[in-house]
XYZ file of C-alpha atoms in Angstrom:
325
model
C -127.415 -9.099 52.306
C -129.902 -9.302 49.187
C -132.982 -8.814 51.761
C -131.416 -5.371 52.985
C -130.574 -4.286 49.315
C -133.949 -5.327 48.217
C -135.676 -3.880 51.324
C -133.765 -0.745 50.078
C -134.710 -0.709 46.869
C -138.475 -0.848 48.501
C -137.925 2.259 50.322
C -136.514 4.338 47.689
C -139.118 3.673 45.060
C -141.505 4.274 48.094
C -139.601 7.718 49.144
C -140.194 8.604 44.599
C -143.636 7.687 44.524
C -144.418 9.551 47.968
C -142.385 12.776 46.565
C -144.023 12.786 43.219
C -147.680 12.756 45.154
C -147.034 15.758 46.991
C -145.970 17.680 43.865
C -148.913 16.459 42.365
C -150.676 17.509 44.620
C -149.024 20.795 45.311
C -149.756 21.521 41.589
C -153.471 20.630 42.012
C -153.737 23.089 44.695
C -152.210 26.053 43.421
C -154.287 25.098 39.704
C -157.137 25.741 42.222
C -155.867 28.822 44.032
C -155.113 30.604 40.369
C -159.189 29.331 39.568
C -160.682 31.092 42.341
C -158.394 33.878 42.174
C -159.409 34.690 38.549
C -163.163 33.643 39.079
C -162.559 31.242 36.057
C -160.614 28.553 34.403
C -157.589 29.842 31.986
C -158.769 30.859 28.301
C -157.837 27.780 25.765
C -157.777 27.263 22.395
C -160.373 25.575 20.104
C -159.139 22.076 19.406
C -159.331 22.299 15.700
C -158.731 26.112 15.050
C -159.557 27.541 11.789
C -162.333 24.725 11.329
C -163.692 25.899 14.565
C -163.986 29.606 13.206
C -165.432 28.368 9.955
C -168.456 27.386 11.539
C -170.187 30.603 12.260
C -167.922 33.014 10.131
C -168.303 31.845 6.806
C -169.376 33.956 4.168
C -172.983 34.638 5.070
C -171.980 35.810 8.397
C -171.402 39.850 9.727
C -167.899 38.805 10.113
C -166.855 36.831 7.383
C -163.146 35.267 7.250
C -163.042 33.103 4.250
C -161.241 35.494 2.126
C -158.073 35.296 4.543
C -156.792 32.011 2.746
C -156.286 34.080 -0.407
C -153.789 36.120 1.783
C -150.480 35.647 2.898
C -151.426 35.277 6.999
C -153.238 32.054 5.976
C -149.699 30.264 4.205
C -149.297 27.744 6.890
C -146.590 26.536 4.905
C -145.022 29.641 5.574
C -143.158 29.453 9.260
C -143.610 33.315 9.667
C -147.517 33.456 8.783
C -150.264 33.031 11.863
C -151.879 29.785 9.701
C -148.264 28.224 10.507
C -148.803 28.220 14.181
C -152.310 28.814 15.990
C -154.014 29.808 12.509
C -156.885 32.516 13.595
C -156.294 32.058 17.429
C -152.321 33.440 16.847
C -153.606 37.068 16.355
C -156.911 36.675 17.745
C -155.766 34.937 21.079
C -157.398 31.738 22.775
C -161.059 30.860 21.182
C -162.089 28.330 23.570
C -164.605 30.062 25.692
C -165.931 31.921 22.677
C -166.145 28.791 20.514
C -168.178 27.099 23.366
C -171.867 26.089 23.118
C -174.159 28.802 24.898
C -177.431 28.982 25.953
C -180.562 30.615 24.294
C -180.306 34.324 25.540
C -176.732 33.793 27.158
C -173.882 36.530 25.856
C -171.244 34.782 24.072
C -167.533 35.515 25.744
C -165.472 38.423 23.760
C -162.179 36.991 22.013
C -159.467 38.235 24.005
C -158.040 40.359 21.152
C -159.838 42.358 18.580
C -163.770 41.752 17.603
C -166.244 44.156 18.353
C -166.520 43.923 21.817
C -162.754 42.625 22.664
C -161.600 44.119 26.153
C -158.124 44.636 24.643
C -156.864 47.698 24.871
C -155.671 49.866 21.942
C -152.180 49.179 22.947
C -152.684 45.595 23.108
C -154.237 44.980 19.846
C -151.708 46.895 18.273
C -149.121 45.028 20.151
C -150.843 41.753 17.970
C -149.910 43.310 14.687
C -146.454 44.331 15.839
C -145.114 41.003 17.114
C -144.536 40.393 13.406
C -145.235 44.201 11.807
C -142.613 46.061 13.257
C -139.779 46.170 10.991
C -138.695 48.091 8.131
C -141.309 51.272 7.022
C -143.331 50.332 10.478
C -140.555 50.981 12.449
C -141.179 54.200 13.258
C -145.016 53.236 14.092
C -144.198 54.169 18.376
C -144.527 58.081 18.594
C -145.974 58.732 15.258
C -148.728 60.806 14.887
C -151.311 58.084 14.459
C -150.206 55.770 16.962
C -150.866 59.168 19.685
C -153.736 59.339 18.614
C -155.187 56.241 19.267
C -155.956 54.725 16.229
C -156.113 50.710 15.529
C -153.630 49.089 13.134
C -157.473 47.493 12.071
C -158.944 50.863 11.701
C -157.070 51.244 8.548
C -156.476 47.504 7.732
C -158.690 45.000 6.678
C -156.863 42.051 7.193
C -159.484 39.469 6.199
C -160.020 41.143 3.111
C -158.360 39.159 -0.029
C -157.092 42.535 -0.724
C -156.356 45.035 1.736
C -158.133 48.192 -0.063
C -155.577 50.643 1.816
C -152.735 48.502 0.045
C -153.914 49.317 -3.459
C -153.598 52.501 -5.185
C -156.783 53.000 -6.321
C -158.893 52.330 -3.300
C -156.423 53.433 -0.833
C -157.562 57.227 -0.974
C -160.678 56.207 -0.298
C -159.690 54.363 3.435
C -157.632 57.878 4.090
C -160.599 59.922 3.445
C -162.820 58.490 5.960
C -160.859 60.818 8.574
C -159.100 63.604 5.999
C -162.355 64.500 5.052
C -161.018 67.840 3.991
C -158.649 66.418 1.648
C -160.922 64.723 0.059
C -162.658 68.070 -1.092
C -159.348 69.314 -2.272
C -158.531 66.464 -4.358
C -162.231 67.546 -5.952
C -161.033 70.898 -7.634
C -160.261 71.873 -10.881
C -156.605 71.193 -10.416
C -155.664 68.610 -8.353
C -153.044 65.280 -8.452
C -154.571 62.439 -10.679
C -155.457 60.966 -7.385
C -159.220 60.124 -8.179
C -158.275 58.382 -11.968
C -156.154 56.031 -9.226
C -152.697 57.147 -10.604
C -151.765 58.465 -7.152
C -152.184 57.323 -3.724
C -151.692 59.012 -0.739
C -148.609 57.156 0.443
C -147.009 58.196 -3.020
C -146.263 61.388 -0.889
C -146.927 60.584 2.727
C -145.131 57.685 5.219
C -148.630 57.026 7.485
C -146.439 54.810 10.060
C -143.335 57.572 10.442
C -142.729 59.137 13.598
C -140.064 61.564 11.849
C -140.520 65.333 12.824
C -141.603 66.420 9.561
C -144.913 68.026 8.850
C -147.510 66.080 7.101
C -145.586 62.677 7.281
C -143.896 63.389 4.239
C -142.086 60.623 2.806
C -139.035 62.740 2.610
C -137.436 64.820 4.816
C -138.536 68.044 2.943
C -142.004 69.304 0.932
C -139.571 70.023 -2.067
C -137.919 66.851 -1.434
C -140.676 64.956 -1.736
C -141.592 67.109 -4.829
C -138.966 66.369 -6.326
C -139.465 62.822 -6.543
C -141.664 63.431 -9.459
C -140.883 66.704 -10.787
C -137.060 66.511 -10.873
C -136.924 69.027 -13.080
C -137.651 71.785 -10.726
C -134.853 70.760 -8.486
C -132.052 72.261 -9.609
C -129.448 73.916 -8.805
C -130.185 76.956 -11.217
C -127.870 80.006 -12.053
C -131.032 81.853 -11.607
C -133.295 81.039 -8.721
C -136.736 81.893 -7.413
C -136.295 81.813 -3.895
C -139.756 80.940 -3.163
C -139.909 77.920 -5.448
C -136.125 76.836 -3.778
C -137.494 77.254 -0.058
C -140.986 75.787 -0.097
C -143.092 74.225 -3.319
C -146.072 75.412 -1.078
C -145.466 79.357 -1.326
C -147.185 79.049 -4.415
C -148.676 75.180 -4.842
C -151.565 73.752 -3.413
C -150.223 70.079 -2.896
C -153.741 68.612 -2.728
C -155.604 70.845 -5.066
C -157.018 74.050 -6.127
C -159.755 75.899 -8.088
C -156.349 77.776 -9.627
C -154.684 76.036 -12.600
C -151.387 73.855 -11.619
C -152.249 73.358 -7.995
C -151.472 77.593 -7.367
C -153.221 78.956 -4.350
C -153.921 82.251 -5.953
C -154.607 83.132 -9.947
C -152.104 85.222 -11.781
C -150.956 87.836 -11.330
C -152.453 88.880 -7.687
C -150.024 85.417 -6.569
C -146.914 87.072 -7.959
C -148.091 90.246 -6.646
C -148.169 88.806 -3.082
C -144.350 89.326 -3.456
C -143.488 91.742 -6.246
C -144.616 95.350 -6.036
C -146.983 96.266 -7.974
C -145.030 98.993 -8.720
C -143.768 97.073 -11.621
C -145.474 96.361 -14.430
C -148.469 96.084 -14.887
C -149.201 97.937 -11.905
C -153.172 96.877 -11.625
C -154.394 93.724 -10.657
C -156.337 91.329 -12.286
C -159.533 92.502 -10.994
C -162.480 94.251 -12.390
C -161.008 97.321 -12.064
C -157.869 96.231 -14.086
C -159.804 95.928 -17.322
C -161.921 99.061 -16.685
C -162.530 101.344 -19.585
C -162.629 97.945 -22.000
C -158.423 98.207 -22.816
C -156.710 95.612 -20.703
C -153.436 95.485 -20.287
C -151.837 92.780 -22.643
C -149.559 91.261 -19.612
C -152.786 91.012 -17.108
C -154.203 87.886 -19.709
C -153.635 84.656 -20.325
C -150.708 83.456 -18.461
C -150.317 86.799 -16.945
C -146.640 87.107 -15.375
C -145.448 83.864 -17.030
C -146.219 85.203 -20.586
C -142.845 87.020 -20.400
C -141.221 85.340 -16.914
C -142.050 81.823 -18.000
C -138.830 80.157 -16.195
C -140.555 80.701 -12.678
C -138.973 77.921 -11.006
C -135.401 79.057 -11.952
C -133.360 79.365 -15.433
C -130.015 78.189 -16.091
C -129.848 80.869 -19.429
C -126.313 83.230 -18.764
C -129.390 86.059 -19.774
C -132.446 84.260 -17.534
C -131.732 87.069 -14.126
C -135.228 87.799 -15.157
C -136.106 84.280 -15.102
C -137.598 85.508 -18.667
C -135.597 82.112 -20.768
């Protein structure tokens, strides 16, 4: 009776070891199916990561990465941060080919995701940001008018960077400006938003990762809204209003600048008289012709219009109807 149980026990452990080869082997063979499918082995990862990377980008080289520590991505401390998992290889993707020794005159393999020559697509690299970016003010990032039109989180981003320039006020303009070329003329003129003494930025005003329907990615759902932020006193409600100045700050207002003092998009009074007859008085415009025989008329200078109708924005006077106090 103990020879049978003991013969049994033979067989059995035969029957595991026999079952655990095939599956083995099984494994082998389809390792070696996926290998000449793909034409290559699978990408890894550099065995000691960020000291890998050091090696060529450190700071003498064209892409230097040593002023990530100083950031929050490189807390590895910090469960949420890239540093706390694969360090550079948790955005970048697997390093192992491109970390590889390579012959004199032989091209050294892309990083899967971004680089100069990476073969990720827009949506892809994007997608690396977003697996931890996409909350809060980047919520709306899908559908906005940036994301349709192709651009790279990195195109505005500088991630290595100690400090990302488009993150501070003063040099943020500056990173905006490289496409809104034509707003950075605007901000040039006489009258403009203290956006060149770096009092301003442009997301003061604008949400650049919004996909709300509102026109300029305004930070609120209105231009007077947004206004309004900042000059509160021209909200309102008045008992005497200026309909233009109630329905859009940009009937009159330049938002970005103008060679016209306070942002206006005309001089006074040919901007009033866009609206108001010039049947009124004065009847003549501020041109050459309006100071002909060397007698102006006293209401065409200086503050023209708002000499007398200084309350242009609305009054809240019981006598202001004339938005004149």
């Amino acid at each position: 009776m103990q020879i049978n149980r003991s013969l049994f026990r033979t067989g059995l452990m035969t029957m595991v070891i026999i079952t655990f080869g095939i599956v083995a082997h099984s494994l082998a063979q389809a390792e070696d199916e996926m290998k000449k499918t793909s034409g290559s082995a699978l990408p890894s990862f550099t065995p000691k990561g960020a000291d890998t990377c050091l090696k060529c980008h450190d700071e003498d080289s064209e892409y230097p990465v040593l002023p990530i520590f100083k950031t929050p991505h490189a807390r590895k401390g910090d469960a949420r941060t890239p540093f706390a998992d694969r360090q550079c290889e948790s955005c970048h993707g697997p390093g192992g080919d491109h970390a590889a020794r390579i012959r004199p005159g032989q091209e050294r393999p892309p990083m899967p995701a971004f680089g100069k020559h990476s073969q990720a697509s827009i949506n892809e690299q994007n997608g690396q940001c977003q697996t931890c970016h996409e909350t809060h003010r980047r919520i709306g990032w899908e559908g906005s008018p940036h994301e349709t039109s192709d651009m790279l989180c990195s195109s505005c981003h500088s991630v290595h960077k100690s400090h990302d320039p488009v993150l501070n006020t003063v040099t943020q303009p500056e990173v905006c400006f490289d496409c809104h070329t034509q707003v950075r003329g605007q901000t040039m003129q006489l009258s403009a938003h203290p956006i060149r003494q770096g009092q301003m930025a442009c997301t003061d005003c604008h949400e650049v990762h919004s996909n709300f329907p509102t026109d300029g990615l305004l930070q609120r759902p209105t231009l007077n809204e947004t206004c309004y932020s900042c000059h509160a006193e021209k909200r309102g409600p008045f008992l005497w209003e200026h309909a233009p100045a109630t329905e859009d700050c940009s009937t009159c207002h330049q938002p970005h600048g103008s060679m016209h003092s306070s942002l206006l998009s005309q001089t006074k009074p040919l901007l009033c008289q866009n609206c108001h007859s010039q049947m009124d008085h004065p009847s003549t415009a501020y041109t050459s012709e309006g100071l002909a025989g060397g007698k102006p008329n006293a209401f065409l200078l200086m503050n023209s219009c708002t000499n007398c109708h200084s309350q242009v924005h609305g009054s809240n006077h019981p006598s202001g109807v004339k938005l004149m106090r």
